[in-house]
Amino acid sequence: LEAQGIETQFAGASVAGISFNTQLQQDLVRAEIIAIPVTLILLVFIFGGVVAAAVPVAVGALAVAGALTVLRVFTEFTDISSFAINVASLLGLGLAIDYGLFVVSRFREELRKGSDGHEAARRTVLTAGRTIAFSGLLLICAFAGMLVFPQAIIRSLGYGAMAAVGCAAILSLTAVPAVLAILGPRINAITWSRTASDRGEERAHRLWGGIVTRVMRRPVVVAAVITGGLLIMASPLLKTTLGEVSYTALPADDPARVAYETLTDDFRSTGDSATLVLTGDTARPDGPAINSVITAARAVDGVADVRFGTASGNFVVIDATFASGVDSTEQQELVKEIRAIPQPDGTTLTVGGAAALVLDGNTAIMNWLPVMLAIMVGSTLVLLFLAFGSVVLPVKAVAMAALSMAATFGALTFIFQEGNGASLLGVTPAPLEATFVVLILAVVFGLSTDYEVFLMSRMVEARTAGATTEEAVLVGAQRTGRIVTAAALILIIVTGAFAVSGLSIMRFVGVGMILALIIDATIIRMLLVPSLVKLMGEANWWAPAWMKRVHAKVGIGH
């Protein structure tokens, strides 16, 4: 709808929604165009061969297709946010490649020990496969905690993440071993050097073995320095406030954002407001009752204008426009003050509007967040008990995940809320969007315990074979250091596409995942965990007799 010689701009929730969806589609296409070839090149260098590198990438593509198919089925029964498509696609791609990396690496290790293709595939499933199964269950339980929230968008993000994890794990436990059994030694085909991968493994063993050996010489110093540094990094978390997805999440030149800014800057009456509904118990409120509410609302500091809106049946609507410059956090406080206005006799006063929705949504999130955390922590403890046959190791894993989450959110608050370096990312400082805070919590917790499983499983294997605690730590670091680092790097590449998104909320997700992966896969997993395991000594492996019996049947080391 345009007129000759007149500039036309369009704003509103529907227009902004179209802009969000368009940007998300562009981001997803760009992410996959960049991530898949870059990841393939990286895997070729890691494995030293094309065939070995191609297997995880092919599984990643299949996992994306599977996750999107699952989401399509879910749309028949529930609402699915467009954000869930991006989350499912990138998580599915990243996790499937990571799992494929672990499986192919273990398969080649078994081949080097002299096994034929079928036996190597069988041994791989019994070891790395069982680890992946526990890892997938841990991640699914982490994301299942998102299903307790009343907001459909949070639940749909949970569905998307669970679909991605499930498809990645199932394919890695079925399709990948089948392909490897067929390929056998041909997994090492198309290499520029038959010994390139072996030399890489040897270098990785020396590197991580040397680092861990030095860590275990001074475990108290290492643990104290790293823990103190991460707690300092987490300190901005004390200032965190929750907000909403708004037009400021769109690029500065997006037409929907430009139109919205024109309205709020030049037409104050169209600014953010609260909607007051005054309902009579038996009849429409009379003039004195309406005037008393309007007068009280005008007296609230931060309210610029109050006007009678409309009336119907036994209720009247009153619009209270907020003053310009009042940010979203202050608007939520104003809603609380307006809700505290005394209700005239025989009436009920309720308050709605965008700010009220944000306030109620964030309140619901804070109310249900402890339930989500309880689900994540409880399920993780149970699964890790089964995996490791120990009481101490699961508790330590949860503590490490909590430390990783705190440090990550401290950094996100420092950047996205307080604005330090926000200009470099092209984002507008604002309170952290509550929905994506929940998503990052689940992702960081899940990935943290995920890498813990891969590291500790090799330690448990070595311990079961008769190694001392120090020897088990060394074996675990040597066997998984290169793979965990490579897996984290691959996930950084895949999810890094979020960090260059045109939407600030997706940049929040991307930067959060990158920070979490760097902190967890290197600082915590390869430095802090070995120092703590060394300090705890034999206590690491303690468990009641009944737990040992359960572990003997289903544990990773058996």
mmCIF file of N, CA, C and O in Angstrom, residues 393-481:
data_model
loop_
_atom_site.group_PDB
_atom_site.id
_atom_site.type_symbol
_atom_site.label_atom_id
_atom_site.label_comp_id
_atom_site.label_asym_id
_atom_site.label_seq_id
_atom_site.Cartn_x
_atom_site.Cartn_y
_atom_site.Cartn_z
ATOM 1 N N LEU A 393 32.375 -38.728 41.109
ATOM 2 C CA LEU A 393 32.554 -38.204 39.756
ATOM 3 C C LEU A 393 31.311 -37.492 39.218
ATOM 4 O O LEU A 393 31.426 -36.417 38.615
ATOM 5 N N PRO A 394 30.090 -38.028 39.393
ATOM 6 C CA PRO A 394 28.915 -37.298 38.931
ATOM 7 C C PRO A 394 28.710 -35.956 39.639
ATOM 8 O O PRO A 394 28.332 -34.968 39.009
ATOM 9 N N VAL A 395 28.947 -35.922 40.953
ATOM 10 C CA VAL A 395 28.800 -34.662 41.688
ATOM 11 C C VAL A 395 29.810 -33.640 41.176
ATOM 12 O O VAL A 395 29.490 -32.460 40.988
ATOM 13 N N LYS A 396 31.032 -34.090 40.931
ATOM 14 C CA LYS A 396 32.053 -33.188 40.383
ATOM 15 C C LYS A 396 31.647 -32.692 39.002
ATOM 16 O O LYS A 396 31.849 -31.513 38.665
ATOM 17 N N ALA A 397 31.063 -33.566 38.179
ATOM 18 C CA ALA A 397 30.643 -33.169 36.836
ATOM 19 C C ALA A 397 29.587 -32.071 36.889
ATOM 20 O O ALA A 397 29.635 -31.108 36.116
ATOM 21 N N VAL A 398 28.623 -32.219 37.792
ATOM 22 C CA VAL A 398 27.578 -31.194 37.936
ATOM 23 C C VAL A 398 28.185 -29.877 38.428
ATOM 24 O O VAL A 398 27.824 -28.791 37.948
ATOM 25 N N ALA A 399 29.134 -29.966 39.362
ATOM 26 C CA ALA A 399 29.794 -28.753 39.861
ATOM 27 C C ALA A 399 30.563 -28.059 38.741
ATOM 28 O O ALA A 399 30.543 -26.820 38.630
ATOM 29 N N MET A 400 31.238 -28.822 37.896
ATOM 30 C CA MET A 400 31.972 -28.233 36.770
ATOM 31 C C MET A 400 31.019 -27.592 35.774
ATOM 32 O O MET A 400 31.303 -26.526 35.218
ATOM 33 N N ALA A 401 29.867 -28.221 35.531
ATOM 34 C CA ALA A 401 28.876 -27.643 34.630
ATOM 35 C C ALA A 401 28.346 -26.327 35.189
ATOM 36 O O ALA A 401 28.150 -25.356 34.442
ATOM 37 N N ALA A 402 28.107 -26.282 36.500
ATOM 38 C CA ALA A 402 27.627 -25.049 37.129
ATOM 39 C C ALA A 402 28.657 -23.936 37.002
ATOM 40 O O ALA A 402 28.314 -22.777 36.719
ATOM 41 N N LEU A 403 29.923 -24.271 37.201
ATOM 42 C CA LEU A 403 30.981 -23.268 37.070
ATOM 43 C C LEU A 403 31.084 -22.767 35.635
ATOM 44 O O LEU A 403 31.264 -21.559 35.392
ATOM 45 N N SER A 404 30.965 -23.673 34.679
ATOM 46 C CA SER A 404 30.998 -23.298 33.268
ATOM 47 C C SER A 404 29.828 -22.384 32.917
ATOM 48 O O SER A 404 29.993 -21.371 32.218
ATOM 49 N N MET A 405 28.632 -22.715 33.414
ATOM 50 C CA MET A 405 27.458 -21.884 33.149
ATOM 51 C C MET A 405 27.619 -20.496 33.748
ATOM 52 O O MET A 405 27.303 -19.480 33.113
ATOM 53 N N ALA A 406 28.107 -20.417 34.987
ATOM 54 C CA ALA A 406 28.261 -19.132 35.661
ATOM 55 C C ALA A 406 29.236 -18.242 34.908
ATOM 56 O O ALA A 406 28.970 -17.041 34.688
ATOM 57 N N ALA A 407 30.380 -18.804 34.500
ATOM 58 C CA ALA A 407 31.370 -18.017 33.770
ATOM 59 C C ALA A 407 30.822 -17.547 32.428
ATOM 60 O O ALA A 407 31.030 -16.394 32.013
ATOM 61 N N THR A 408 30.091 -18.422 31.733
ATOM 62 C CA THR A 408 29.526 -18.062 30.436
ATOM 63 C C THR A 408 28.515 -16.929 30.562
ATOM 64 O O THR A 408 28.568 -15.944 29.808
ATOM 65 N N PHE A 409 27.611 -17.043 31.521
ATOM 66 C CA PHE A 409 26.584 -16.004 31.666
ATOM 67 C C PHE A 409 27.161 -14.713 32.239
ATOM 68 O O PHE A 409 26.641 -13.626 31.955
ATOM 69 N N GLY A 410 28.213 -14.817 33.026
ATOM 70 C CA GLY A 410 28.882 -13.600 33.458
ATOM 71 C C GLY A 410 29.422 -12.825 32.274
ATOM 72 O O GLY A 410 29.265 -11.598 32.178
ATOM 73 N N ALA A 411 30.064 -13.544 31.344
ATOM 74 C CA ALA A 411 30.599 -12.899 30.144
ATOM 75 C C ALA A 411 29.481 -12.348 29.258
ATOM 76 O O ALA A 411 29.594 -11.243 28.706
ATOM 77 N N LEU A 412 28.387 -13.090 29.116
ATOM 78 C CA LEU A 412 27.265 -12.620 28.291
ATOM 79 C C LEU A 412 26.632 -11.369 28.883
ATOM 80 O O LEU A 412 26.252 -10.446 28.150
ATOM 81 N N THR A 413 26.498 -11.322 30.198
ATOM 82 C CA THR A 413 25.971 -10.120 30.849
ATOM 83 C C THR A 413 26.903 -8.939 30.622
ATOM 84 O O THR A 413 26.464 -7.823 30.328
ATOM 85 N N PHE A 414 28.192 -9.174 30.756
ATOM 86 C CA PHE A 414 29.209 -8.136 30.562
ATOM 87 C C PHE A 414 29.132 -7.536 29.159
ATOM 88 O O PHE A 414 29.280 -6.319 28.987
ATOM 89 N N ILE A 415 28.871 -8.396 28.157
ATOM 90 C CA ILE A 415 28.858 -7.934 26.760
ATOM 91 C C ILE A 415 27.486 -7.414 26.350
ATOM 92 O O ILE A 415 27.336 -6.268 25.915
ATOM 93 N N PHE A 416 26.467 -8.270 26.476
ATOM 94 C CA PHE A 416 25.169 -7.960 25.868
ATOM 95 C C PHE A 416 24.297 -7.054 26.729
ATOM 96 O O PHE A 416 23.466 -6.322 26.189
ATOM 97 N N GLN A 417 24.441 -7.103 28.036
ATOM 98 C CA GLN A 417 23.629 -6.238 28.885
ATOM 99 C C GLN A 417 24.362 -4.948 29.242
ATOM 100 O O GLN A 417 23.804 -3.851 29.102
ATOM 101 N N GLU A 418 25.617 -5.079 29.681
ATOM 102 C CA GLU A 418 26.361 -3.896 30.084
ATOM 103 C C GLU A 418 26.996 -3.184 28.897
ATOM 104 O O GLU A 418 27.466 -2.046 29.038
ATOM 105 N N GLY A 419 27.046 -3.837 27.734
ATOM 106 C CA GLY A 419 27.478 -3.157 26.515
ATOM 107 C C GLY A 419 28.967 -3.126 26.266
ATOM 108 O O GLY A 419 29.415 -2.435 25.347
ATOM 109 N N ASN A 420 29.766 -3.854 27.027
ATOM 110 C CA ASN A 420 31.212 -3.864 26.820
ATOM 111 C C ASN A 420 31.561 -4.693 25.582
ATOM 112 O O ASN A 420 31.454 -5.916 25.594
ATOM 113 N N GLY A 421 31.952 -4.026 24.533
ATOM 114 C CA GLY A 421 32.246 -4.711 23.278
ATOM 115 C C GLY A 421 31.022 -4.983 22.430
ATOM 116 O O GLY A 421 31.129 -5.617 21.379
ATOM 117 N N ALA A 422 29.859 -4.485 22.858
ATOM 118 C CA ALA A 422 28.631 -4.734 22.093
ATOM 119 C C ALA A 422 28.704 -4.106 20.701
ATOM 120 O O ALA A 422 28.171 -4.649 19.728
ATOM 121 N N SER A 423 29.363 -2.955 20.604
ATOM 122 C CA SER A 423 29.458 -2.275 19.306
ATOM 123 C C SER A 423 30.245 -3.117 18.297
ATOM 124 O O SER A 423 29.967 -3.076 17.091
ATOM 125 N N LEU A 424 31.235 -3.867 18.792
ATOM 126 C CA LEU A 424 32.014 -4.726 17.891
ATOM 127 C C LEU A 424 31.145 -5.833 17.300
ATOM 128 O O LEU A 424 31.385 -6.289 16.186
ATOM 129 N N LEU A 425 30.131 -6.269 18.069
ATOM 130 C CA LEU A 425 29.218 -7.307 17.592
ATOM 131 C C LEU A 425 28.012 -6.726 16.867
ATOM 132 O O LEU A 425 27.207 -7.470 16.303
ATOM 133 N N GLY A 426 27.879 -5.391 16.903
ATOM 134 C CA GLY A 426 26.751 -4.751 16.237
ATOM 135 C C GLY A 426 25.427 -4.996 16.919
ATOM 136 O O GLY A 426 24.392 -5.115 16.250
ATOM 137 N N VAL A 427 25.427 -5.056 18.264
ATOM 138 C CA VAL A 427 24.184 -5.283 19.006
ATOM 139 C C VAL A 427 23.914 -4.110 19.927
ATOM 140 O O VAL A 427 24.829 -3.384 20.329
ATOM 141 N N THR A 428 22.644 -3.923 20.258
ATOM 142 C CA THR A 428 22.222 -2.880 21.180
ATOM 143 C C THR A 428 22.169 -3.458 22.588
ATOM 144 O O THR A 428 21.463 -4.444 22.816
ATOM 145 N N PRO A 429 22.898 -2.883 23.548
ATOM 146 C CA PRO A 429 22.853 -3.410 24.923
ATOM 147 C C PRO A 429 21.428 -3.428 25.459
ATOM 148 O O PRO A 429 20.674 -2.464 25.291
ATOM 149 N N ALA A 430 21.050 -4.508 26.081
ATOM 150 C CA ALA A 430 19.690 -4.669 26.605
ATOM 151 C C ALA A 430 19.696 -5.814 27.607
ATOM 152 O O ALA A 430 20.622 -6.634 27.631
ATOM 153 N N PRO A 431 18.661 -5.892 28.459
ATOM 154 C CA PRO A 431 18.548 -7.054 29.354
ATOM 155 C C PRO A 431 18.557 -8.352 28.552
ATOM 156 O O PRO A 431 18.119 -8.391 27.398
ATOM 157 N N LEU A 432 19.052 -9.414 29.148
ATOM 158 C CA LEU A 432 19.153 -10.691 28.457
ATOM 159 C C LEU A 432 17.762 -11.269 28.212
ATOM 160 O O LEU A 432 16.926 -11.284 29.098
ATOM 161 N N GLU A 433 17.541 -11.727 26.992
ATOM 162 C CA GLU A 433 16.235 -12.256 26.621
ATOM 163 C C GLU A 433 16.003 -13.592 27.324
ATOM 164 O O GLU A 433 16.784 -14.538 27.170
ATOM 165 N N ALA A 434 14.942 -13.670 28.089
ATOM 166 C CA ALA A 434 14.740 -14.785 29.021
ATOM 167 C C ALA A 434 14.639 -16.138 28.318
ATOM 168 O O ALA A 434 15.186 -17.133 28.795
ATOM 169 N N THR A 435 13.947 -16.185 27.186
ATOM 170 C CA THR A 435 13.764 -17.462 26.489
ATOM 171 C C THR A 435 15.107 -18.066 26.096
ATOM 172 O O THR A 435 15.352 -19.267 26.266
ATOM 173 N N PHE A 436 16.000 -17.219 25.580
ATOM 174 C CA PHE A 436 17.277 -17.729 25.105
ATOM 175 C C PHE A 436 18.269 -17.928 26.243
ATOM 176 O O PHE A 436 19.240 -18.671 26.095
ATOM 177 N N VAL A 437 18.022 -17.290 27.378
ATOM 178 C CA VAL A 437 18.791 -17.615 28.582
ATOM 179 C C VAL A 437 18.522 -19.064 28.973
ATOM 180 O O VAL A 437 19.445 -19.822 29.302
ATOM 181 N N VAL A 438 17.259 -19.465 28.925
ATOM 182 C CA VAL A 438 16.903 -20.853 29.244
ATOM 183 C C VAL A 438 17.570 -21.808 28.258
ATOM 184 O O VAL A 438 18.112 -22.855 28.646
ATOM 185 N N LEU A 439 17.549 -21.458 26.964
ATOM 186 C CA LEU A 439 18.170 -22.317 25.950
ATOM 187 C C LEU A 439 19.662 -22.465 26.193
ATOM 188 O O LEU A 439 20.201 -23.590 26.169
ATOM 189 N N ILE A 440 20.358 -21.359 26.442
ATOM 190 C CA ILE A 440 21.805 -21.419 26.675
ATOM 191 C C ILE A 440 22.110 -22.219 27.937
ATOM 192 O O ILE A 440 23.085 -22.980 27.989
ATOM 193 N N LEU A 441 21.294 -22.052 28.980
ATOM 194 C CA LEU A 441 21.483 -22.846 30.196
ATOM 195 C C LEU A 441 21.481 -24.338 29.875
ATOM 196 O O LEU A 441 22.370 -25.089 30.307
ATOM 197 N N ALA A 442 20.484 -24.759 29.123
ATOM 198 C CA ALA A 442 20.368 -26.183 28.789
ATOM 199 C C ALA A 442 21.535 -26.637 27.915
ATOM 200 O O ALA A 442 22.107 -27.717 28.129
ATOM 201 N N VAL A 443 21.900 -25.812 26.929
ATOM 202 C CA VAL A 443 22.979 -26.179 26.015
ATOM 203 C C VAL A 443 24.305 -26.278 26.760
ATOM 204 O O VAL A 443 25.050 -27.260 26.611
ATOM 205 N N VAL A 444 24.620 -25.265 27.570
ATOM 206 C CA VAL A 444 25.906 -25.249 28.276
ATOM 207 C C VAL A 444 25.983 -26.414 29.265
ATOM 208 O O VAL A 444 27.003 -27.109 29.346
ATOM 209 N N PHE A 445 24.911 -26.633 30.014
ATOM 210 C CA PHE A 445 24.910 -27.742 30.965
ATOM 211 C C PHE A 445 25.066 -29.075 30.235
ATOM 212 O O PHE A 445 25.858 -29.937 30.639
ATOM 213 N N GLY A 446 24.324 -29.244 29.153
ATOM 214 C CA GLY A 446 24.380 -30.493 28.408
ATOM 215 C C GLY A 446 25.745 -30.752 27.801
ATOM 216 O O GLY A 446 26.289 -31.848 27.905
ATOM 217 N N LEU A 447 26.329 -29.727 27.150
ATOM 218 C CA LEU A 447 27.634 -29.908 26.529
ATOM 219 C C LEU A 447 28.720 -30.128 27.571
ATOM 220 O O LEU A 447 29.663 -30.891 27.345
ATOM 221 N N SER A 448 28.595 -29.456 28.709
ATOM 222 C CA SER A 448 29.595 -29.623 29.768
ATOM 223 C C SER A 448 29.633 -31.068 30.257
ATOM 224 O O SER A 448 30.694 -31.688 30.343
ATOM 225 N N THR A 449 28.476 -31.611 30.574
ATOM 226 C CA THR A 449 28.429 -33.007 31.019
ATOM 227 C C THR A 449 28.748 -33.963 29.873
ATOM 228 O O THR A 449 29.287 -35.056 30.096
ATOM 229 N N ASP A 450 28.459 -33.543 28.640
ATOM 230 C CA ASP A 450 28.768 -34.347 27.462
ATOM 231 C C ASP A 450 30.265 -34.586 27.349
ATOM 232 O O ASP A 450 30.732 -35.727 27.235
ATOM 233 N N TYR A 451 31.045 -33.519 27.404
ATOM 234 C CA TYR A 451 32.496 -33.667 27.320
ATOM 235 C C TYR A 451 33.061 -34.383 28.548
ATOM 236 O O TYR A 451 34.073 -35.071 28.465
ATOM 237 N N GLU A 452 32.398 -34.208 29.689
ATOM 238 C CA GLU A 452 32.822 -34.923 30.894
ATOM 239 C C GLU A 452 32.707 -36.429 30.673
ATOM 240 O O GLU A 452 33.583 -37.201 31.079
ATOM 241 N N VAL A 453 31.634 -36.854 30.013
ATOM 242 C CA VAL A 453 31.436 -38.279 29.745
ATOM 243 C C VAL A 453 32.559 -38.821 28.868
ATOM 244 O O VAL A 453 33.131 -39.884 29.131
ATOM 245 N N PHE A 454 32.909 -38.082 27.808
ATOM 246 C CA PHE A 454 33.943 -38.575 26.901
ATOM 247 C C PHE A 454 35.303 -38.662 27.580
ATOM 248 O O PHE A 454 36.063 -39.607 27.354
ATOM 249 N N LEU A 455 35.631 -37.684 28.407
ATOM 250 C CA LEU A 455 36.905 -37.714 29.114
ATOM 251 C C LEU A 455 36.913 -38.786 30.204
ATOM 252 O O LEU A 455 37.826 -39.633 30.272
ATOM 253 N N MET A 456 35.902 -38.760 31.067
ATOM 254 C CA MET A 456 35.886 -39.668 32.212
ATOM 255 C C MET A 456 35.693 -41.115 31.794
ATOM 256 O O MET A 456 36.145 -42.034 32.488
ATOM 257 N N SER A 457 35.017 -41.356 30.665
ATOM 258 C CA SER A 457 34.816 -42.745 30.240
ATOM 259 C C SER A 457 36.148 -43.423 29.950
ATOM 260 O O SER A 457 36.345 -44.601 30.284
ATOM 261 N N ARG A 458 37.091 -42.685 29.326
ATOM 262 C CA ARG A 458 38.397 -43.286 29.075
ATOM 263 C C ARG A 458 39.177 -43.458 30.375
ATOM 264 O O ARG A 458 39.956 -44.405 30.521
ATOM 265 N N MET A 459 38.997 -42.547 31.334
ATOM 266 C CA MET A 459 39.630 -42.715 32.646
ATOM 267 C C MET A 459 39.081 -43.960 33.351
ATOM 268 O O MET A 459 39.830 -44.741 33.942
ATOM 269 N N VAL A 460 37.750 -44.130 33.268
ATOM 270 C CA VAL A 460 37.122 -45.286 33.910
ATOM 271 C C VAL A 460 37.601 -46.585 33.258
ATOM 272 O O VAL A 460 37.868 -47.584 33.940
ATOM 273 N N GLU A 461 37.715 -46.585 31.920
ATOM 274 C CA GLU A 461 38.225 -47.766 31.224
ATOM 275 C C GLU A 461 39.626 -48.120 31.730
ATOM 276 O O GLU A 461 39.935 -49.291 32.001
ATOM 277 N N ALA A 462 40.488 -47.103 31.812
ATOM 278 C CA ALA A 462 41.859 -47.343 32.264
ATOM 279 C C ALA A 462 41.879 -47.818 33.711
ATOM 280 O O ALA A 462 42.635 -48.732 34.076
ATOM 281 N N ARG A 463 41.029 -47.197 34.545
ATOM 282 C CA ARG A 463 40.964 -47.584 35.946
ATOM 283 C C ARG A 463 40.493 -49.026 36.083
ATOM 284 O O ARG A 463 41.034 -49.813 36.890
ATOM 285 N N THR A 464 39.494 -49.421 35.292
ATOM 286 C CA THR A 464 38.976 -50.784 35.325
ATOM 287 C C THR A 464 40.050 -51.792 34.907
ATOM 288 O O THR A 464 40.087 -52.930 35.396
ATOM 289 N N ALA A 465 40.930 -51.335 34.007
ATOM 290 C CA ALA A 465 42.011 -52.218 33.536
ATOM 291 C C ALA A 465 43.162 -52.309 34.527
ATOM 292 O O ALA A 465 44.148 -53.011 34.268
ATOM 293 N N GLY A 466 43.065 -51.591 35.660
ATOM 294 C CA GLY A 466 44.080 -51.706 36.707
ATOM 295 C C GLY A 466 44.988 -50.516 36.867
ATOM 296 O O GLY A 466 45.939 -50.559 37.657
ATOM 297 N N ALA A 467 44.738 -49.414 36.163
ATOM 298 C CA ALA A 467 45.591 -48.243 36.272
ATOM 299 C C ALA A 467 45.362 -47.523 37.598
ATOM 300 O O ALA A 467 44.274 -47.600 38.188
ATOM 301 N N THR A 468 46.387 -46.812 38.063
ATOM 302 C CA THR A 468 46.222 -45.952 39.240
ATOM 303 C C THR A 468 45.438 -44.707 38.831
ATOM 304 O O THR A 468 45.187 -44.474 37.637
ATOM 305 N N THR A 469 45.067 -43.894 39.817
ATOM 306 C CA THR A 469 44.322 -42.667 39.513
ATOM 307 C C THR A 469 45.127 -41.765 38.587
ATOM 308 O O THR A 469 44.590 -41.247 37.585
ATOM 309 N N GLU A 470 46.413 -41.545 38.882
ATOM 310 C CA GLU A 470 47.242 -40.682 38.044
ATOM 311 C C GLU A 470 47.378 -41.249 36.631
ATOM 312 O O GLU A 470 47.297 -40.515 35.637
ATOM 313 N N GLU A 471 47.553 -42.559 36.522
ATOM 314 C CA GLU A 471 47.673 -43.183 35.204
ATOM 315 C C GLU A 471 46.363 -43.080 34.433
ATOM 316 O O GLU A 471 46.360 -42.843 33.214
ATOM 317 N N ALA A 472 45.230 -43.234 35.137
ATOM 318 C CA ALA A 472 43.926 -43.133 34.478
ATOM 319 C C ALA A 472 43.690 -41.726 33.943
ATOM 320 O O ALA A 472 43.174 -41.544 32.823
ATOM 321 N N VAL A 473 44.075 -40.714 34.721
ATOM 322 C CA VAL A 473 43.936 -39.319 34.265
ATOM 323 C C VAL A 473 44.779 -39.104 33.017
ATOM 324 O O VAL A 473 44.331 -38.490 32.039
ATOM 325 N N LEU A 474 46.000 -39.611 33.044
ATOM 326 C CA LEU A 474 46.907 -39.434 31.909
ATOM 327 C C LEU A 474 46.359 -40.113 30.659
ATOM 328 O O LEU A 474 46.345 -39.525 29.567
ATOM 329 N N VAL A 475 45.884 -41.340 30.810
ATOM 330 C CA VAL A 475 45.319 -42.067 29.664
ATOM 331 C C VAL A 475 44.096 -41.333 29.122
ATOM 332 O O VAL A 475 43.938 -41.162 27.903
ATOM 333 N N GLY A 476 43.203 -40.900 30.009
ATOM 334 C CA GLY A 476 42.008 -40.195 29.571
ATOM 335 C C GLY A 476 42.333 -38.941 28.794
ATOM 336 O O GLY A 476 41.729 -38.665 27.738
ATOM 337 N N ALA A 477 43.292 -38.155 29.292
ATOM 338 C CA ALA A 477 43.661 -36.917 28.609
ATOM 339 C C ALA A 477 44.330 -37.198 27.271
ATOM 340 O O ALA A 477 44.053 -36.537 26.262
ATOM 341 N N GLN A 478 45.220 -38.185 27.240
ATOM 342 C CA GLN A 478 45.911 -38.510 25.996
ATOM 343 C C GLN A 478 44.951 -39.033 24.935
ATOM 344 O O GLN A 478 45.068 -38.678 23.752
ATOM 345 N N ARG A 479 44.004 -39.869 25.345
ATOM 346 C CA ARG A 479 43.090 -40.486 24.377
ATOM 347 C C ARG A 479 41.998 -39.539 23.898
ATOM 348 O O ARG A 479 41.502 -39.686 22.780
ATOM 349 N N THR A 480 41.597 -38.585 24.727
ATOM 350 C CA THR A 480 40.461 -37.731 24.355
ATOM 351 C C THR A 480 40.824 -36.274 24.126
ATOM 352 O O THR A 480 40.009 -35.519 23.595
ATOM 353 N N GLY A 481 42.050 -35.855 24.533
ATOM 354 C CA GLY A 481 42.413 -34.450 24.411
ATOM 355 C C GLY A 481 42.247 -33.917 23.000
ATOM 356 O O GLY A 481 41.605 -32.886 22.764
#
